[in-house]
Every structure is written in structure tokens, then in C-alpha cells.
CSV table of C-alpha atoms in Angstrom, one decimal:
chain,number,residue,atom,x,y,z
A,1334,MET,CA,-10.1,-16.2,-16.2
A,1335,LYS,CA,-10.2,-16.5,-20.0
A,1336,LYS,CA,-11.5,-12.7,-20.3
A,1337,ILE,CA,-8.7,-11.6,-18.1
A,1338,GLN,CA,-6.1,-13.4,-19.9
A,1339,SER,CA,-6.9,-12.7,-23.2
A,1340,ALA,CA,-7.2,-8.9,-21.9
A,1341,ILE,CA,-3.7,-8.8,-20.0
A,1342,PHE,CA,-2.0,-10.9,-23.4
A,1343,GLY,CA,-4.0,-8.5,-26.1
A,1344,VAL,CA,-2.7,-5.2,-25.2
A,1345,ASP,CA,0.7,-3.4,-25.0
A,1346,LYS,CA,0.2,-0.7,-21.9
A,1347,ILE,CA,-1.4,-1.9,-18.3
A,1348,VAL,CA,-1.8,-0.8,-15.4
A,1349,PHE,CA,-2.2,-2.1,-11.9
A,1350,LEU,CA,-3.5,-0.5,-9.3
A,1351,THR,CA,-2.8,-2.7,-6.6
A,1352,GLY,CA,-3.3,-2.6,-2.5
A,1353,ALA,CA,-3.0,-4.5,0.5
A,1354,GLY,CA,-4.6,-7.9,-0.7
A,1355,VAL,CA,-1.8,-8.0,-2.8
A,1356,SER,CA,0.7,-8.4,0.0
A,1357,VAL,CA,-1.3,-10.4,2.4
A,1358,PRO,CA,0.0,-13.9,0.7
A,1359,SER,CA,3.5,-12.5,1.4
A,1360,GLY,CA,2.6,-12.3,5.2
A,1361,ILE,CA,2.3,-8.7,5.7
A,1362,PRO,CA,-1.4,-7.8,7.6
A,1363,ASP,CA,-3.8,-5.7,5.8
A,1364,TYR,CA,-4.9,-2.9,7.8
A,1365,ARG,CA,-8.9,-2.7,9.1
A,1366,SER,CA,-9.4,-6.7,8.6
A,1367,LYS,CA,-10.0,-9.1,12.0
A,1368,GLY,CA,-5.8,-9.5,13.3
A,1369,GLY,CA,-4.7,-6.7,10.8
A,1370,LEU,CA,-2.3,-3.9,11.7
A,1371,TYR,CA,-5.1,-1.8,13.4
A,1372,THR,CA,-6.3,-4.4,15.8
A,1373,GLY,CA,-6.2,-3.4,19.3
A,1374,PHE,CA,-5.8,0.3,19.0
A,1375,GLU,CA,-8.5,2.8,19.5
A,1376,ASN,CA,-7.3,5.7,17.5
A,1377,PRO,CA,-4.7,3.7,15.1
A,1378,GLU,CA,-5.1,6.7,12.3
A,1379,TYR,CA,-3.4,8.9,14.9
A,1380,LEU,CA,-0.4,6.6,15.3
A,1381,LEU,CA,0.4,6.8,11.3
A,1382,SER,CA,-0.2,10.5,11.6
A,1383,GLU,CA,1.8,14.0,10.7
A,1384,ALA,CA,0.9,14.9,14.3
A,1385,CYS,CA,2.2,11.7,16.1
A,1386,LEU,CA,5.2,11.8,14.6
A,1387,ASN,CA,5.4,15.9,15.4
A,1388,ASN,CA,3.9,15.6,18.8
A,1389,GLU,CA,5.0,12.1,20.1
A,1390,PRO,CA,7.9,11.0,18.1
A,1391,ASP,CA,8.4,8.2,20.3
A,1392,VAL,CA,5.0,6.6,20.1
A,1393,PHE,CA,4.8,7.4,16.5
A,1394,TYR,CA,8.3,5.3,15.8
A,1395,HIS,CA,7.4,2.5,18.5
A,1396,PHE,CA,4.1,1.9,16.3
A,1397,VAL,CA,5.9,1.9,13.0
A,1398,LYS,CA,8.8,-0.5,14.0
A,1399,GLU,CA,6.7,-2.7,15.7
A,1400,LYS,CA,3.6,-3.3,13.5
A,1401,MET,CA,4.7,-1.9,9.8
A,1402,TYR,CA,8.2,-3.5,9.2
A,1403,TYR,CA,8.4,-7.2,8.0
A,1404,PRO,CA,11.8,-7.3,6.3
A,1405,LYS,CA,11.6,-11.0,6.2
A,1406,ALA,CA,8.3,-10.9,3.4
A,1407,LYS,CA,9.0,-11.9,-0.1
A,1408,PRO,CA,7.4,-11.1,-3.1
A,1409,ASN,CA,4.4,-13.6,-4.1
A,1410,ALA,CA,3.1,-15.0,-7.8
A,1411,ILE,CA,0.8,-11.9,-8.1
A,1412,HIS,CA,4.0,-9.6,-7.7
A,1413,LEU,CA,6.3,-11.7,-9.9
A,1414,LYS,CA,3.4,-11.9,-12.5
A,1415,MET,CA,3.5,-8.5,-12.9
A,1416,ALA,CA,7.1,-8.0,-12.8
A,1417,GLU,CA,6.6,-10.9,-15.6
A,1418,LEU,CA,4.8,-9.2,-17.8
A,1419,GLU,CA,7.0,-6.0,-17.5
A,1420,ARG,CA,9.4,-7.9,-19.6
A,1421,ASP,CA,7.3,-7.8,-22.8
A,1422,LYS,CA,4.7,-5.0,-22.2
A,1423,ASP,CA,4.8,-1.6,-21.0
A,1424,VAL,CA,3.3,-2.4,-17.6
A,1425,THR,CA,2.9,0.4,-14.7
A,1426,ILE,CA,1.9,-0.6,-10.8
A,1427,ILE,CA,0.4,2.5,-9.1
A,1428,THR,CA,0.8,0.6,-5.3
A,1429,GLN,CA,-1.1,1.9,-2.1
A,1430,ASN,CA,1.3,-0.8,-0.8
A,1431,ILE,CA,4.5,0.5,1.3
A,1432,ASP,CA,6.4,-2.9,1.8
A,1433,GLY,CA,8.6,-2.3,-1.5
A,1434,LEU,CA,7.5,-6.0,-2.5
A,1435,HIS,CA,7.1,-4.7,-6.2
A,1436,GLU,CA,10.3,-3.5,-6.5
A,1437,LYS,CA,11.7,-6.5,-5.0
A,1438,ALA,CA,10.1,-8.8,-7.6
A,1439,GLY,CA,11.9,-6.8,-10.1
A,1440,SER,CA,9.0,-4.3,-11.3
A,1441,LYS,CA,11.1,-1.4,-12.7
A,1442,ARG,CA,8.0,1.2,-13.3
A,1443,VAL,CA,6.6,1.4,-9.9
A,1444,ILE,CA,4.6,4.3,-8.4
A,1445,ASP,CA,4.7,4.1,-4.6
A,1446,PHE,CA,1.5,6.3,-4.2
A,1447,HIS,CA,1.6,6.3,-0.3
A,1448,GLY,CA,5.5,6.3,-0.4
A,1449,ASN,CA,7.9,3.2,0.5
A,1450,LEU,CA,8.9,2.2,4.3
A,1451,TYR,CA,12.4,1.5,2.9
A,1452,ASP,CA,13.1,5.0,2.3
A,1453,CYS,CA,13.7,6.6,5.0
A,1454,TYR,CA,15.6,9.9,5.6
A,1455,CYS,CA,16.6,12.5,9.1
A,1456,GLN,CA,14.4,15.7,9.0
A,1457,LYS,CA,17.1,17.9,10.2
A,1458,CYS,CA,19.4,17.3,7.9
A,1459,GLY,CA,17.7,15.6,4.9
A,1460,LEU,CA,20.2,13.1,4.7
A,1461,HIS,CA,18.6,9.2,3.7
A,1462,VAL,CA,19.6,6.3,5.5
A,1463,PRO,CA,19.4,2.6,5.4
A,1464,ALA,CA,16.1,1.4,7.0
A,1465,THR,CA,18.1,-1.1,9.3
A,1466,THR,CA,19.4,2.0,10.4
A,1467,TYR,CA,16.4,3.4,11.2
A,1468,LEU,CA,15.0,0.2,12.8
A,1469,LYS,CA,18.0,0.7,15.4
A,1470,SER,CA,17.1,4.1,16.0
A,1471,GLN,CA,14.7,7.3,15.1
A,1472,PHE,CA,17.5,9.5,15.8
A,1473,HIS,CA,20.2,10.3,13.1
A,1474,ASP,CA,23.6,9.5,14.5
A,1475,LYS,CA,25.1,12.4,12.3
A,1476,CYS,CA,23.2,14.9,13.6
A,1477,GLY,CA,20.6,13.8,16.1
A,1478,GLY,CA,17.4,15.1,13.9
A,1479,VAL,CA,14.5,12.7,14.1
A,1480,ILE,CA,14.6,9.9,11.2
A,1481,ARG,CA,11.2,8.7,9.6
A,1482,PRO,CA,10.4,6.7,6.4
A,1483,ASP,CA,9.4,8.5,3.4
A,1484,ILE,CA,5.4,7.6,3.5
A,1485,VAL,CA,2.5,9.4,3.0
A,1486,LEU,CA,0.9,10.1,6.7
A,1487,TYR,CA,-2.8,11.2,8.0
A,1488,GLY,CA,-2.5,14.5,7.8
A,1489,GLU,CA,-0.1,14.9,4.4
A,1490,GLY,CA,-1.0,14.9,1.0
A,1491,ILE,CA,0.6,13.0,-2.1
A,1492,SER,CA,3.0,15.4,-3.8
A,1493,ASN,CA,2.5,16.5,-6.9
A,1494,GLU,CA,5.0,14.2,-9.0
A,1495,VAL,CA,3.5,11.5,-8.2
A,1496,ILE,CA,-0.5,12.2,-9.0
A,1497,SER,CA,1.1,13.4,-12.0
A,1498,ASN,CA,2.7,10.3,-13.1
A,1499,SER,CA,0.0,8.4,-11.9
A,1500,ILE,CA,-2.5,10.2,-14.2
A,1501,LEU,CA,-0.3,10.2,-17.5
A,1502,ALA,CA,0.1,6.3,-16.8
A,1503,MET,CA,-4.2,5.9,-16.3
A,1504,LYS,CA,-4.4,8.4,-19.6
A,1505,LYS,CA,-2.1,6.4,-21.5
A,1506,ALA,CA,-3.2,2.5,-20.4
A,1507,ASP,CA,-5.0,0.1,-23.2
A,1508,LEU,CA,-6.1,-1.9,-19.7
A,1509,ILE,CA,-6.7,-1.0,-15.9
A,1510,VAL,CA,-6.4,-3.8,-13.4
A,1511,ILE,CA,-7.0,-3.2,-10.3
A,1512,VAL,CA,-5.9,-5.9,-7.5
A,1513,GLY,CA,-6.4,-6.6,-4.1
A,1514,THR,CA,-8.0,-3.8,-2.6
A,1515,SER,CA,-11.4,-1.8,-1.9
A,1516,PHE,CA,-10.7,1.0,-4.1
A,1517,LYS,CA,-12.3,2.8,-1.6
A,1518,VAL,CA,-9.2,5.4,-0.4
A,1519,SER,CA,-8.7,8.8,-2.0
A,1520,PRO,CA,-7.1,10.8,-3.5
A,1521,PHE,CA,-5.9,6.8,-5.1
A,1522,CYS,CA,-9.7,5.5,-6.2
A,1523,ASN,CA,-10.2,9.0,-8.0
A,1524,LEU,CA,-7.3,8.2,-10.4
A,1525,ILE,CA,-9.7,5.7,-12.3
A,1526,GLU,CA,-11.8,9.1,-13.4
A,1527,TYR,CA,-8.6,10.1,-15.3
A,1528,ARG,CA,-8.2,6.6,-17.4
A,1529,ASN,CA,-8.1,6.2,-20.7
A,1530,HIS,CA,-12.0,5.9,-21.6
A,1531,GLN,CA,-11.2,3.3,-24.3
A,1532,ALA,CA,-9.4,0.8,-21.7
A,1533,ALA,CA,-11.1,-2.3,-20.5
A,1534,ILE,CA,-11.0,-2.0,-16.5
A,1535,PHE,CA,-11.1,-5.3,-14.5
A,1536,ALA,CA,-10.7,-6.1,-10.6
A,1537,VAL,CA,-9.5,-9.1,-8.5
A,1538,ASN,CA,-10.5,-8.7,-5.2
A,1539,LYS,CA,-12.7,-11.0,-2.9
A,1540,GLU,CA,-15.4,-8.1,-2.5
A,1541,VAL,CA,-17.0,-6.4,-5.2
A,1542,ILE,CA,-15.5,-2.9,-6.3
A,1543,ARG,CA,-18.4,-0.1,-7.4
A,1544,ILE,CA,-16.6,2.5,-9.5
A,1545,ALA,CA,-18.5,4.5,-11.7
A,1546,ALA,CA,-17.4,3.1,-14.7
A,1547,PRO,CA,-17.4,-0.6,-16.6
A,1548,ILE,CA,-15.8,-3.0,-14.6
A,1549,HIS,CA,-14.7,-6.8,-15.2
A,1550,MET,CA,-15.2,-8.1,-11.7
A,1551,ILE,CA,-13.5,-11.1,-10.3
A,1552,GLU,CA,-14.9,-12.0,-7.3
A,1553,THR,CA,-11.7,-14.7,-6.2
A,1554,ASP,CA,-8.5,-14.7,-5.0
A,1555,ALA,CA,-5.9,-12.7,-6.2
A,1556,LEU,CA,-2.7,-14.7,-5.7
A,1557,GLN,CA,-5.1,-18.2,-7.3
A,1558,LEU,CA,-5.6,-15.9,-9.8
A,1559,PHE,CA,-2.1,-14.4,-10.6
A,1560,GLU,CA,-0.8,-18.1,-10.5
A,1561,LYS,CA,-2.7,-19.4,-13.4
A,1562,LEU,CA,-2.1,-16.6,-16.0
């Protein structure tokens, strides 16, 4: 605790790399653990794939609508502390999460690496629509096109803009803190290769993270740690 407190409050430029474990305390399940979003599905990756969206849009819509959205979820102490730090420091959050809770907490510099469920658009005419509209119908009432959330599906790539902005943030950071992720999903985990090599790296996760770089590993519940920061 003393080491990470000293590290956070002793630098100006911080990058937080966050994953599903950050949002679990807000009531949003992760993907693969027992009771997670994928529980009970034989091929869950297909249900969140570009192929499913294109070939079976009704199947895709039903899964996303029923399993992915948690509009009543609120930011927890992790989100709030990161937003608070942004008031005095140059903080960038690069998140795998698609729930928008970092933005709800007040963070301004957030890179949604895999997109955001609450940013929806019509694939036919390109107009953006509120998520509340999408949750009522997958069809755009203006043109009849199929609406989709602007998230990265299996079979799709990360945009060049997101990649370049993430790499730039990593190169500038004085401190990198990995929070609530096993850090195994590529290309997200590959961002560490572009770090400022003078930056200290901390990881706060219940399971050990192994990367090809010196790291201060804190095996603990992220919520409890951030409540004490």
C-alpha cells in the first residue's frame, strides 16, 4: 500500500490499464468466471462476433440486450478515485471495459479500447442513436437499418486511432497501473511493450499477472485497495 501510494502521488503522468475486475464491484459480471456472462453458453465468443451480427442479427441482439447492458450500474470507489486523481495529475485510463463507468465517474481522458455499449449507430445510414433506443429495437426507425453498439466484436480490429492514442499515452507515462485484469487479451496486453521504460509498473489483481517487464504485483481486491488510497 505504501509503495503504490508513494508511486501514485509522486508522479505527474499516470496510465491506468483497467479490466472487468474494476466493474465487478458495480454489479457487472466478468466474462469467464463462474457465474460470468459466458456461463451456460457453448460458444459465447460467436454471440459477440461480427459473423453473428451479420448472419444472425436477431441472435446477436438478444444476447447483447439481455446479457451486456447494466444501465443502473454506478461507478465504484475504483472509478471514483481514478477520476479524483485526474484533478491534479495527467491521468489517462485505457480500459477494456465497454460499460462507460469511467466516464460516469467523471474521468475525461478515457480510451475505450474495445468501444462503448452506450454509443450506438445505424449500420445503414450511420446516424448515432441513444442506447435506450437500441434497447427498444435493433431497427432504426428512420431508415430501417440494423443498429449496433460501437464495440469491437470478435473478427473486428481495433481502430488505428485507438491504438495510436494508447501507445502515445504509454510512452508518456511516468507510472503504469494495471487494475482488475488478467492482462492476457491481445492486443490490449501488448501495450506494455510501448511503455516509457523509466516508468514503474504496478498491478492490482487477485491473480498474479506475468509480463516481460519489472512489475510490482499486489495480489488483492482492487476495490479494497482503492478505497484506502
